[in-house]
Amino acid sequence: MTEGARVATPPGDRPREAATHCPYCALQCGMVLRETGRRIEVTPRQFPTNRGGLCQKGWTAAELLDHPDRLTTPLLRDRPGGELRPASWDEALDRVAAGLRAVQDRHGPDAVAVFGGGGLTNEKAYALGKFARVALGTRHIDYNGRWCMSSAAAAGLRAFGVDRGLPFPLTDLGRADTLLLVGANPAETMPPLLRHLTDQRERGGRLIVVDPRLTATARHASRHLQPLPGTDLAVANALLHIALTEGWLDRAYVAERTTGFDEVRRTVAGYWPAEVERLSGVPVADLEATARALATVDRAIILTARGAEQHAKGVDTVTAFINLALALGLPGRPGSGYGCLTGQGNGQGGREHGQKADQLPGYRRIDDPAARAHVAGVWGVAPDDLPGPGVPAYALLDSLGTATGPRALLVFGSNPVVSAPRAARVESRLRDLDLLVVADFLLSETAALADVVLPVAQWAEEDGTMTNLEGRVLRRRALREPPPEVRTDLQVLAALAARLKGGAPCYRISHKKGPLLTPEEAFPTDPRAVFEELRKASAGGPADYAGVTWERIDADTGVFWPCPDPDGPDTPRLFADRFPTPDGRARFHAVRHRPAAEPVCAEYPLHFTTGRVLAQYQSGAQTRRVAALRRSAPGGFVELHPDLADQLGVADGDEVRVVSRRGELRAPARLTPAIRPDTVFAPFHWPGAARANSVTNDAVDPVSGMPEFKICAVRVEKA
Ligand code: SF4
């Protein structure tokens, strides 16, 4: 079934159907929704990424459409500490507009901030960025994708000149002779991806997994490297050291297609395998076997994910693996290369079209005068009227309600009270705001703190596009209308823009000439109209969607960007002949290991790391409400090695406290030899006492702004 196999709204009793994609992760599995009466059935459909498979989350996704917790009317809080009460849309929107105006009148345009999400469609991400810069005139917009992919994005940009998670189709994984997965656990996060790994194994390929835990994915592997959290960079440099020593470098590729290798050669010369074994705990024999497995085959792929990225040195860690891939001549060769497994549903598209503090649509830099002029022209404003870059997500949240930070915040598609690092501090910042507005379809933990909650449509109730982990633009299709008192995010933005501008015509199609547009015209509510504008705004940028049309997506299995010409080809594979850098070459960067931001000590002697479980997704605001998923994964837990548990006097199932300098979590202990004895693990999907992010460190990578979720120092006590 192609993308074109679409919604039918037939007469009579026949069911309605929509060929769409799962609302959750970046695999964006193809599915068909079928509505008969009030019953909605989900069935998988053949699509290149999921090949007819769905995980438990996808199978149960429709349960939230008619869930009793669904928000169906706006909610208002009349006074701080008071209860939320139902309100009309007019009352709620008037309150928001008046509150935003009052804050900006008193403190200036940057006193209002916007926080978006990696699950928003391309159209919403684009409209949100435009709304922040044009309707509010604030530089403060960022999104939760900063938690997920920003380090790989920054590393990809500086090495390759472009950030596309996978620069090749996912089906290439099945062709690789060796596949190295670093800090990725797709067996739990995106299970249908394992079909590609099975292909690879059946063709005789090797899978090597680098992870501090013996995860479900590592159990499938032919080799598992189990480094101390925070030492992946040293492992990568040791692998390159071995490849150099053994003469496995692809000299012609390095000479013809790259720059900067000499400095990297000098740097990795100091990464003796025996020393890296002492640092990371990975035996020299495993390092040597891994280097050999990558360097002595025809096709090899290196993939990184959150385990490598969510560190205060995440950009450098990913860079070390890119250096290894470049030295072996992998990027741009069929069945070979480097890629990042993007996490959130639209993590890729969400960072391409203007939600990020430093970016304009098309992956343009907001501090680039030519980019500003182009986008300002599309938006009908003068380039100088566009604000400059804002600050990354954690810095933004941490400044809320302070003397110099924003006093009002609009949140769309995000739940930072559970998902942000050092979450108790973020929660207290949110409480300090003059105005917190949350648009969501459930009362998330963040929405529960809001002054105004705006109920918005769900994925099966609106059309749009998503860009999956391969850079493939897909169609999301509506099955049915939202409930009567529910609006789409685009409608909310249009209504707010109208109120903020008094409804008067105020934008031009071009800032130099042309008729004035009303706010409603400047902020269309039809997603297709927004996409048409996005195509123009992205034209000529690194993520060029100018040639992508909904019809073209429908006619095939999506369209890979860049695609500048409606009549020209799209780009499933990047880097075949050149890299999109000024000289066409990829760029090595020498990187060095450094310790975690918070080393262990006598008081906090253990490493703490976080991750996900199969049956829950991100902050869990949605999946915790699905009965089957709640049964599979009812609550948080703390994974401990039995030897550590012995020392602590903890038995399986005992309630334990995990305490860091920032806070604590309480949850039952789960004893398993799958984790290192010096490390404890907790999933981050639950709020309250089991909130893992009460403990995590808010140190961030200096380049990407990504927080160090994956390692901090803790002690564990029996509760
Ligand atoms: S959560 Fe991810 S892997 Fe699971 S069905 Fe949805 S898109 Fe597929």
XYZ file of C-alpha atoms and ligand atoms in Angstrom:
727
model
C 0.000 0.000 0.000
C 1.524 3.345 -0.989
C 1.187 6.579 0.932
C -1.645 7.343 -1.473
C -3.915 4.655 -0.020
C -5.811 7.199 1.953
C -8.765 8.049 4.110
C -12.129 7.036 2.853
C -15.249 8.655 4.234
C -17.819 6.399 2.624
C -21.540 6.706 2.918
C -23.731 4.479 5.027
C -22.353 2.024 7.551
C -19.084 1.265 5.838
C -16.075 1.820 8.066
C -13.766 4.776 7.589
C -10.123 4.025 6.953
C -6.902 5.992 6.994
C -3.506 4.787 5.846
C -1.246 6.641 8.233
C 1.705 6.194 10.603
C 2.102 5.485 14.300
C 2.021 8.631 16.482
C 5.040 7.698 18.560
C 8.664 7.080 17.581
C 10.842 8.043 14.615
C 10.419 4.688 12.890
C 6.949 5.994 11.956
C 5.576 2.517 11.288
C 2.904 2.350 8.624
C -0.555 1.478 9.934
C -4.182 1.506 8.851
C -6.861 2.911 11.135
C -10.361 1.569 10.620
C -13.376 3.028 12.391
C -16.613 1.113 12.696
C -19.113 2.872 14.920
C -17.075 3.945 17.967
C -14.533 1.168 17.526
C -11.154 1.933 15.989
C -9.020 -0.938 14.823
C -5.284 -0.576 14.189
C -3.597 -2.873 11.703
C -0.009 -2.708 10.495
C 0.685 -2.033 6.854
C 3.696 -2.757 4.738
C 6.105 0.145 4.762
C 9.873 0.051 4.155
C 10.716 0.876 7.788
C 8.402 -1.491 9.674
C 7.707 -4.039 6.929
C 4.315 -4.934 8.332
C 5.309 -4.846 12.007
C 4.135 -2.705 14.922
C 5.140 -2.699 18.552
C 2.712 -2.783 21.461
C 2.611 1.014 21.562
C 1.518 1.248 17.944
C -1.118 -1.489 18.271
C -2.744 0.373 21.182
C -2.291 3.971 19.974
C -5.962 4.515 19.099
C -7.080 3.876 22.693
C -6.315 7.498 23.593
C -8.717 8.949 21.004
C -11.758 8.287 23.182
C -9.950 8.007 26.493
C -11.877 9.272 29.545
C -8.868 11.476 30.444
C -9.105 13.280 27.113
C -9.299 17.072 27.471
C -12.422 18.315 25.716
C -12.694 21.892 26.918
C -10.227 24.682 27.769
C -9.270 24.953 31.440
C -8.453 28.116 33.386
C -6.958 28.791 36.791
C -8.343 31.990 38.279
C -5.657 32.530 40.912
C -2.311 30.957 41.806
C -2.920 27.798 43.796
C -6.569 27.645 42.694
C -8.181 24.792 40.794
C -8.421 24.549 37.020
C -11.993 25.114 35.838
C -13.655 24.630 32.432
C -13.881 27.727 30.235
C -14.957 28.707 26.746
C -12.377 29.074 23.977
C -12.998 32.815 23.794
C -12.396 33.249 27.492
C -9.269 31.077 27.423
C -7.742 32.711 24.346
C -8.556 36.209 25.601
C -6.844 35.372 28.872
C -3.751 34.072 27.076
C -3.517 37.034 24.703
C -4.030 39.566 27.497
C -1.453 37.796 29.669
C 1.138 37.695 26.880
C 0.560 41.355 26.040
C 0.861 42.393 29.676
C 4.131 40.510 30.126
C 5.624 41.901 26.914
C 4.462 45.456 27.687
C 6.176 45.270 31.051
C 9.314 43.263 30.233
C 9.794 43.360 26.443
C 9.219 40.803 23.650
C 11.726 38.230 24.950
C 9.761 37.936 28.194
C 7.527 35.408 26.409
C 8.971 32.001 25.475
C 7.724 29.052 23.444
C 8.586 25.403 24.071
C 7.773 22.869 21.346
C 8.095 19.148 20.806
C 9.673 16.551 18.539
C 6.280 14.926 18.033
C 4.694 17.929 16.306
C 4.129 17.640 12.561
C 6.355 19.599 10.189
C 3.503 22.049 9.654
C 3.069 22.685 13.375
C 6.808 22.975 14.027
C 7.049 25.481 11.192
C 4.001 27.467 12.335
C 5.247 27.507 15.933
C 8.632 28.925 14.900
C 6.955 31.559 12.751
C 4.482 32.420 15.515
C 7.311 32.939 18.021
C 9.408 35.116 15.705
C 6.625 37.033 13.929
C 3.539 37.167 16.160
C 5.397 37.348 19.483
C 8.695 38.776 18.243
C 10.596 36.717 20.808
C 13.961 35.041 20.365
C 12.994 32.449 22.985
C 11.847 29.269 21.314
C 13.310 25.799 21.726
C 11.946 22.274 22.064
C 12.339 18.896 23.689
C 14.288 17.544 20.702
C 17.202 19.225 22.456
C 17.007 16.302 24.903
C 17.118 13.681 22.162
C 19.102 14.297 19.012
C 20.947 17.567 19.250
C 24.426 16.169 19.875
C 24.343 13.898 16.826
C 22.867 16.797 14.854
C 25.743 19.091 15.826
C 28.353 16.404 15.172
C 26.831 15.586 11.778
C 26.723 19.233 10.801
C 30.348 19.895 11.614
C 31.614 16.690 9.964
C 29.321 16.295 6.954
C 27.827 19.785 6.579
C 24.314 18.403 7.056
C 22.258 16.748 9.781
C 20.054 13.938 8.536
C 19.732 11.097 11.087
C 20.268 8.300 8.576
C 21.884 9.465 5.332
C 20.650 6.238 3.732
C 17.409 4.201 3.800
C 16.904 1.908 6.778
C 16.883 -1.096 4.453
C 20.656 -0.615 4.050
C 21.099 -2.075 7.545
C 20.242 -5.516 6.202
C 23.074 -5.278 3.679
C 25.856 -4.452 6.133
C 28.459 -7.121 6.844
C 29.116 -5.472 10.198
C 26.775 -3.228 12.125
C 28.017 -1.362 15.218
C 25.219 -0.007 17.447
C 26.383 2.446 20.100
C 24.005 3.330 22.929
C 20.930 2.151 21.044
C 18.343 -0.358 22.198
C 15.885 -0.690 19.304
C 14.608 -4.036 20.612
C 12.784 -1.956 23.234
C 12.498 1.471 21.635
C 11.541 0.514 18.053
C 11.116 -3.282 17.824
C 10.096 -3.534 14.135
C 13.581 -2.263 13.264
C 14.847 -5.692 14.358
C 13.464 -7.111 11.109
C 16.341 -5.342 9.355
C 18.802 -6.744 11.889
C 17.415 -10.232 11.283
C 17.994 -9.745 7.542
C 21.526 -8.727 8.313
C 22.157 -11.759 10.514
C 20.625 -14.168 7.988
C 23.001 -12.815 5.367
C 25.876 -13.699 7.660
C 26.408 -10.189 9.043
C 27.708 -9.362 12.506
C 25.970 -7.118 15.020
C 28.121 -5.509 17.711
C 26.410 -3.561 20.497
C 28.090 -1.039 22.795
C 25.983 -0.488 25.920
C 26.601 -0.457 29.694
C 23.633 -2.839 30.018
C 23.066 -6.224 28.432
C 19.905 -4.920 26.779
C 17.371 -6.858 24.767
C 19.248 -5.620 21.676
C 22.641 -6.647 23.061
C 21.266 -10.176 23.553
C 20.806 -10.382 19.761
C 24.386 -9.317 19.134
C 27.364 -11.421 18.149
C 29.468 -9.245 20.466
C 28.550 -6.956 23.362
C 30.935 -4.265 24.618
C 29.898 -3.109 28.092
C 31.786 0.104 28.848
C 31.485 2.238 31.933
C 28.917 4.969 31.134
C 30.640 8.046 29.728
C 33.621 6.257 28.152
C 32.284 5.648 24.629
C 34.502 8.389 23.217
C 37.637 6.636 24.468
C 36.367 3.347 23.036
C 35.870 4.962 19.608
C 39.344 6.504 19.676
C 40.829 3.129 20.647
C 39.052 1.461 17.711
C 40.570 4.037 15.369
C 43.962 3.607 17.043
C 43.806 -0.136 16.311
C 42.666 0.413 12.715
C 45.609 2.757 12.156
C 48.121 0.420 13.782
C 46.878 -2.496 11.698
C 46.978 -0.498 8.457
C 43.205 -0.705 7.923
C 42.773 2.982 7.060
C 41.127 3.727 3.685
C 43.943 6.039 2.573
C 42.496 6.954 -0.818
C 39.148 7.936 0.713
C 40.780 9.988 3.459
C 42.977 11.772 0.912
C 40.260 12.475 -1.647
C 37.133 12.994 0.434
C 38.135 14.405 3.814
C 40.158 17.085 5.581
C 41.728 17.305 9.029
C 42.884 13.731 9.506
C 46.443 14.473 10.650
C 45.310 16.001 13.936
C 42.997 13.043 14.544
C 45.843 10.625 13.810
C 48.029 12.376 16.389
C 45.223 12.377 18.945
C 44.199 8.727 18.693
C 47.838 7.639 18.811
C 47.578 8.127 22.583
C 44.538 5.846 22.957
C 46.345 2.605 23.667
C 43.843 -0.258 23.892
C 45.213 -1.436 27.245
C 44.691 2.026 28.724
C 41.207 2.273 27.273
C 40.450 -1.146 28.775
C 41.445 0.232 32.198
C 39.276 3.314 31.666
C 36.198 1.727 30.120
C 36.318 -1.885 31.227
C 36.122 -3.119 27.620
C 38.723 -5.873 27.121
C 41.459 -5.269 24.554
C 40.416 -8.452 22.742
C 36.904 -7.027 22.244
C 38.290 -3.709 21.002
C 40.536 -5.497 18.508
C 37.802 -7.821 17.301
C 35.419 -4.888 16.833
C 37.945 -2.828 14.878
C 38.679 -5.842 12.691
C 34.998 -6.549 12.121
C 34.440 -2.973 10.929
C 37.594 -2.523 8.893
C 38.028 -5.807 7.062
C 34.591 -6.212 5.462
C 33.078 -4.718 2.330
C 30.155 -2.989 4.028
C 30.000 -1.647 7.577
C 27.600 0.737 9.302
C 28.096 2.599 12.593
C 24.955 3.881 14.334
C 24.804 5.990 17.493
C 21.813 6.908 19.652
C 20.993 8.483 23.003
C 23.481 6.356 24.966
C 26.353 8.000 23.130
C 24.771 11.435 22.872
C 23.232 12.323 26.230
C 26.475 13.450 27.813
C 28.184 16.758 28.444
C 30.632 15.545 25.771
C 27.972 14.024 23.503
C 28.971 15.969 20.383
C 32.578 14.866 20.747
C 31.557 11.275 21.431
C 29.499 11.115 18.247
C 32.336 12.874 16.426
C 34.739 10.115 17.533
C 32.517 7.496 15.877
C 32.172 9.666 12.751
C 35.986 9.951 12.652
C 36.177 6.150 12.772
C 33.626 5.832 9.951
C 35.471 8.382 7.799
C 38.869 6.803 8.378
C 37.446 3.477 7.197
C 35.900 5.164 4.151
C 32.308 4.206 5.048
C 30.066 7.300 4.454
C 28.674 7.456 0.940
C 29.377 3.808 0.077
C 26.356 1.536 -0.583
C 25.460 -0.547 2.469
C 27.981 1.389 4.568
C 28.154 4.622 6.524
C 27.438 6.420 9.752
C 23.974 7.316 11.046
C 22.058 8.388 14.138
C 18.879 6.629 15.240
C 16.492 9.536 15.846
C 14.083 9.005 18.749
C 10.913 11.095 18.651
C 8.273 10.735 15.949
C 9.228 13.939 14.165
C 12.585 14.458 15.831
C 14.078 14.989 12.370
C 11.481 17.333 10.831
C 10.923 19.052 14.151
C 14.487 20.328 14.115
C 14.464 21.400 10.485
C 11.719 23.984 10.369
C 12.293 26.572 13.028
C 11.545 25.236 16.532
C 15.205 25.317 17.464
C 16.546 28.456 19.121
C 19.156 29.058 16.418
C 17.342 27.937 13.286
C 14.928 29.102 10.630
C 12.995 26.778 8.279
C 14.984 24.572 5.919
C 17.686 24.101 8.568
C 18.854 27.673 7.982
C 20.847 29.484 10.624
C 19.018 32.390 12.190
C 22.259 34.406 12.360
C 22.899 34.069 8.606
C 21.872 37.343 6.875
C 20.961 35.587 3.614
C 18.808 33.052 5.469
C 17.051 35.816 7.409
C 16.355 37.737 4.211
C 14.912 34.667 2.480
C 12.630 33.613 5.330
C 11.597 37.196 6.146
C 10.565 37.555 2.507
C 8.315 34.501 2.760
C 6.860 35.716 6.056
C 6.235 39.261 4.850
C 8.374 41.013 7.432
C 11.620 42.949 7.255
C 14.733 40.831 7.979
C 15.700 43.176 10.808
C 12.368 42.485 12.485
C 13.263 38.828 13.000
C 14.728 38.218 16.459
C 18.181 36.664 16.829
C 19.070 33.280 18.297
C 17.605 32.205 21.616
C 19.112 29.768 24.093
C 18.942 25.937 24.198
C 16.088 24.191 25.985
C 17.583 23.637 29.436
C 19.042 27.138 29.668
C 15.636 28.469 28.640
C 13.695 26.427 31.203
C 16.220 27.222 33.912
C 15.800 30.962 33.326
C 11.988 31.014 33.528
C 10.551 33.363 36.087
C 13.960 34.744 37.063
C 14.898 38.434 36.957
C 16.394 38.096 33.473
C 14.342 35.221 32.066
C 10.957 34.933 30.360
C 7.861 35.545 32.519
C 5.395 33.650 30.301
C 5.694 30.303 28.504
C 3.625 28.555 25.842
C 4.146 24.770 25.701
C 3.093 22.657 22.721
C 3.586 18.873 22.617
C 5.984 18.561 25.532
C 5.998 17.513 29.191
C 9.208 18.916 30.717
C 8.064 18.305 34.306
C 8.863 14.634 33.658
C 11.309 14.743 30.755
C 13.695 17.594 31.645
C 16.888 16.951 33.602
C 16.913 18.082 37.225
C 13.162 18.116 36.910
C 12.319 19.429 40.361
C 14.183 22.631 39.563
C 12.410 22.952 36.203
C 9.082 22.407 37.961
C 9.868 25.182 40.397
C 10.830 27.514 37.517
C 7.487 26.821 35.850
C 5.703 27.697 39.104
C 7.524 31.050 39.158
C 6.050 32.185 35.831
C 3.424 34.902 35.546
C 1.656 32.851 32.869
C 2.019 29.196 31.826
C -0.066 28.021 28.870
C -0.059 24.374 27.757
C -1.680 22.979 24.607
C -2.160 19.220 24.960
C -4.818 16.555 24.633
C -4.259 15.093 28.112
C -3.596 16.757 31.427
C 0.135 16.018 31.483
C 2.151 16.810 34.605
C 3.172 20.099 32.936
C -0.403 20.938 31.921
C -1.481 20.337 35.528
C 0.681 23.336 36.550
C -0.656 25.643 33.838
C -2.760 28.762 34.199
C -4.465 27.952 30.911
C -4.791 24.519 29.273
C -5.889 24.378 25.640
C -7.301 21.026 24.441
C -5.894 20.125 21.029
C -6.435 17.445 18.403
C -4.680 14.075 18.309
C -2.745 12.471 15.520
C -5.682 10.652 13.947
C -7.741 13.849 13.846
C -5.599 16.024 11.581
C -3.529 15.837 8.414
C 0.109 16.751 8.124
C 3.583 15.478 7.377
C 6.294 13.909 9.488
C 9.949 13.281 8.616
C 11.161 9.943 9.891
C 14.595 8.821 11.033
C 15.699 8.342 7.412
C 14.847 11.915 6.351
C 11.816 10.515 4.523
C 8.830 12.891 4.502
C 5.578 10.997 5.202
C 1.885 11.771 5.264
C -0.072 11.683 8.488
C -3.743 11.260 7.667
C -6.841 12.159 9.582
C -9.335 9.403 10.267
C -11.977 11.656 11.778
C -12.710 15.140 13.075
C -11.605 16.178 16.569
C -14.297 16.387 19.291
C -16.430 19.560 19.078
C -14.608 21.666 21.695
C -11.134 20.597 20.602
C -9.023 22.657 18.187
C -5.876 21.912 16.242
C -2.569 23.524 17.219
C -2.681 25.481 13.941
C -6.109 26.873 14.870
C -4.801 27.855 18.305
C -1.829 29.712 16.804
C -4.040 31.511 14.253
C -6.518 32.569 16.936
C -3.763 33.841 19.213
C -2.047 35.716 16.363
C -5.348 37.408 15.549
C -5.842 38.491 19.157
C -2.249 39.665 19.559
C -2.441 41.783 16.416
C -5.997 42.971 17.026
C -7.144 41.137 13.877
C -5.887 43.954 11.635
C -3.994 43.280 8.413
C -0.335 43.458 9.336
C 1.795 41.128 7.191
C 2.766 41.363 3.554
C 3.372 38.448 1.223
C 6.664 40.158 0.493
C 7.993 42.733 2.936
C 8.649 45.216 0.155
C 5.397 45.036 -1.771
C 2.092 43.262 -2.049
C -1.174 43.419 -0.141
C -1.344 43.298 3.618
C -2.419 39.966 5.097
C -4.590 39.511 8.132
C -3.174 37.367 10.945
C -5.580 34.598 9.898
C -4.110 34.694 6.393
C -0.563 34.788 7.716
C -1.248 31.822 10.010
C -3.346 29.432 7.917
C -5.127 26.625 9.744
C -5.127 24.251 6.770
C -2.017 22.054 7.134
C -1.634 21.768 3.386
C -1.467 25.566 3.053
C 1.150 25.640 5.814
C 3.161 22.955 4.010
C 3.052 24.962 0.778
C 4.519 27.931 2.662
C 7.100 25.671 4.328
C 8.229 24.510 0.880
C 8.951 28.120 -0.072
C 10.640 28.945 3.228
C 12.896 25.868 3.030
C 13.790 26.354 -0.674
C 17.540 26.639 -1.077
C 18.235 25.650 2.542
C 20.121 22.511 3.643
C 16.816 20.716 4.351
C 15.181 21.711 1.089
C 11.535 20.608 0.799
C 10.710 22.784 -2.237
C 10.170 19.733 -4.454
C 8.157 17.767 -1.887
C 4.412 17.820 -2.466
C 1.672 15.927 -0.697
C 0.760 14.359 -4.054
C 4.302 13.166 -4.530
C 4.418 11.651 -1.052
C 1.097 9.955 -1.753
C 2.316 8.488 -5.018
C 5.202 6.636 -3.417
C 6.525 5.639 0.000
C 7.393 9.215 0.981
C 10.039 11.628 -0.317
C 13.601 11.966 0.992
C 14.992 15.481 1.464
C 16.802 17.361 0.044
C 14.367 17.563 -2.824
C 14.654 21.021 -4.398
C 12.704 20.418 -7.602
C 9.138 19.078 -7.914
C 10.182 17.416 -11.177
C 13.608 16.289 -9.986
C 14.717 13.317 -7.893
C 14.697 13.094 -4.118
C 17.774 11.952 -2.168
C 17.524 8.567 -0.406
C 21.334 8.385 -0.122
C 23.595 11.296 0.705
C 27.351 11.708 0.215
C 27.793 9.428 -2.820
C 30.023 11.939 -4.636
C 30.536 14.853 -2.271
C 29.637 16.189 1.150
C 27.567 19.393 1.413
C 30.510 21.397 2.768
C 32.132 24.338 0.951
C 34.914 22.135 -0.452
C 32.793 19.004 -0.806
C 34.895 17.098 1.753
C 33.948 15.683 5.127
C 35.784 17.198 8.091
C 37.609 15.251 10.781
C 37.745 16.809 14.253
C 40.180 15.608 16.876
C 38.329 14.812 20.115
C 39.546 13.670 23.514
C 37.954 11.736 26.339
C 37.092 13.663 29.488
C 35.344 12.516 32.656
C 31.636 12.886 33.304
C 30.543 16.270 34.630
C 29.881 14.690 38.028
C 32.402 12.007 39.006
C 31.574 9.418 41.650
C 32.899 10.040 45.173
C 32.660 8.565 48.649
C 29.229 10.090 49.255
C 27.825 9.254 45.797
C 29.800 6.166 44.748
C 27.658 4.771 41.916
C 26.956 5.751 38.312
C 23.312 6.410 37.463
C 21.970 6.064 33.947
C 18.472 6.310 32.426
C 16.599 4.916 29.444
C 13.329 3.525 28.169
C 11.235 0.371 28.362
C 9.317 -1.304 25.573
C 5.782 -0.490 26.717
C 6.214 3.203 27.527
C 7.108 6.237 25.452
C 9.030 9.357 26.527
C 7.415 11.130 29.529
C 4.658 8.498 29.509
C 1.851 11.087 29.525
C 0.167 9.107 26.750
C 1.327 5.505 27.187
C 0.820 5.429 30.968
C -2.903 5.882 30.231
C -3.158 2.880 27.873
C -4.403 -0.131 29.842
C -2.372 -2.813 28.044
C 0.829 -0.772 28.290
C 0.205 -0.036 31.956
C -0.188 -3.745 32.601
C 3.111 -4.456 30.796
C 5.022 -1.649 32.507
C 3.058 -0.398 35.511
C 5.697 1.716 37.216
C 9.294 2.743 37.648
C 12.050 0.473 38.946
C 15.747 0.577 39.684
C 18.005 -1.979 38.059
C 20.866 -3.203 40.264
C 23.498 -5.901 39.824
C 23.034 -8.728 42.389
C 26.557 -8.131 43.785
C 25.734 -4.484 44.445
C 22.377 -5.447 45.923
C 24.180 -7.865 48.273
C 26.471 -5.089 49.484
C 23.481 -2.826 50.078
C 21.353 -5.519 51.701
C 18.667 -5.086 49.059
C 16.484 -7.944 47.796
C 14.610 -8.074 44.510
C 11.444 -5.963 44.862
C 12.635 -3.969 47.873
C 11.875 -0.262 47.681
C 15.121 1.693 47.228
C 16.084 5.348 47.166
C 18.477 6.595 44.498
C 19.932 9.861 45.791
C 21.979 12.454 43.896
C 22.987 16.004 44.766
C 19.790 17.211 43.075
C 17.124 14.917 44.456
C 16.001 11.347 44.802
C 13.765 8.723 43.279
C 12.063 5.828 45.052
C 11.124 2.641 43.250
C 11.344 -1.146 43.648
C 14.736 -2.746 43.017
C 15.017 -5.079 40.067
C 18.074 -7.322 40.373
C 19.811 -8.351 37.157
C 23.309 -9.403 36.144
C 22.670 -7.507 32.869
C 24.005 -4.293 34.391
C 27.487 -3.422 35.589
C 27.930 -3.674 39.388
C 29.083 -0.028 39.521
C 26.043 1.339 37.677
C 22.311 1.607 38.400
C 19.589 2.229 35.854
C 16.054 3.617 35.966
C 13.574 4.295 33.137
C 12.386 7.905 32.882
C 8.680 7.499 31.998
C 7.126 8.059 35.422
C 6.360 11.180 37.478
C 6.211 11.548 41.246
C 8.430 9.502 43.547
C 9.728 7.324 40.686
C 10.736 10.306 38.524
C 14.236 9.452 37.264
C 14.845 13.050 36.252
C 14.653 14.150 39.881
C 18.150 12.673 40.038
C 19.744 13.461 36.657
C 22.397 16.095 36.100
C 21.662 19.350 34.248
C 25.217 19.693 32.925
C 24.966 20.220 29.165
C 27.157 19.737 26.123
C 28.770 23.111 25.313
C 28.066 22.770 21.581
C 24.631 21.153 21.401
C 23.105 22.132 24.751
C 22.076 18.483 25.273
C 21.900 17.511 28.964
C 23.911 14.720 30.543
C 20.988 12.349 31.173
C 23.133 9.264 30.861
C 25.495 9.627 33.793
C 25.623 11.197 37.223
C 26.828 10.181 40.672
C 24.375 8.641 43.148
C 24.088 6.501 46.231
C 21.461 3.815 46.666
C 19.746 3.070 49.977
C 17.082 0.662 51.032
C 13.997 2.820 51.587
S 6.278 3.213 18.742
Fe 7.748 3.243 17.054
S 8.245 1.079 16.726
Fe 6.351 1.127 17.927
S 4.731 0.999 16.386
Fe 5.106 3.163 16.848
S 6.563 3.861 15.285
Fe 6.589 1.610 15.322
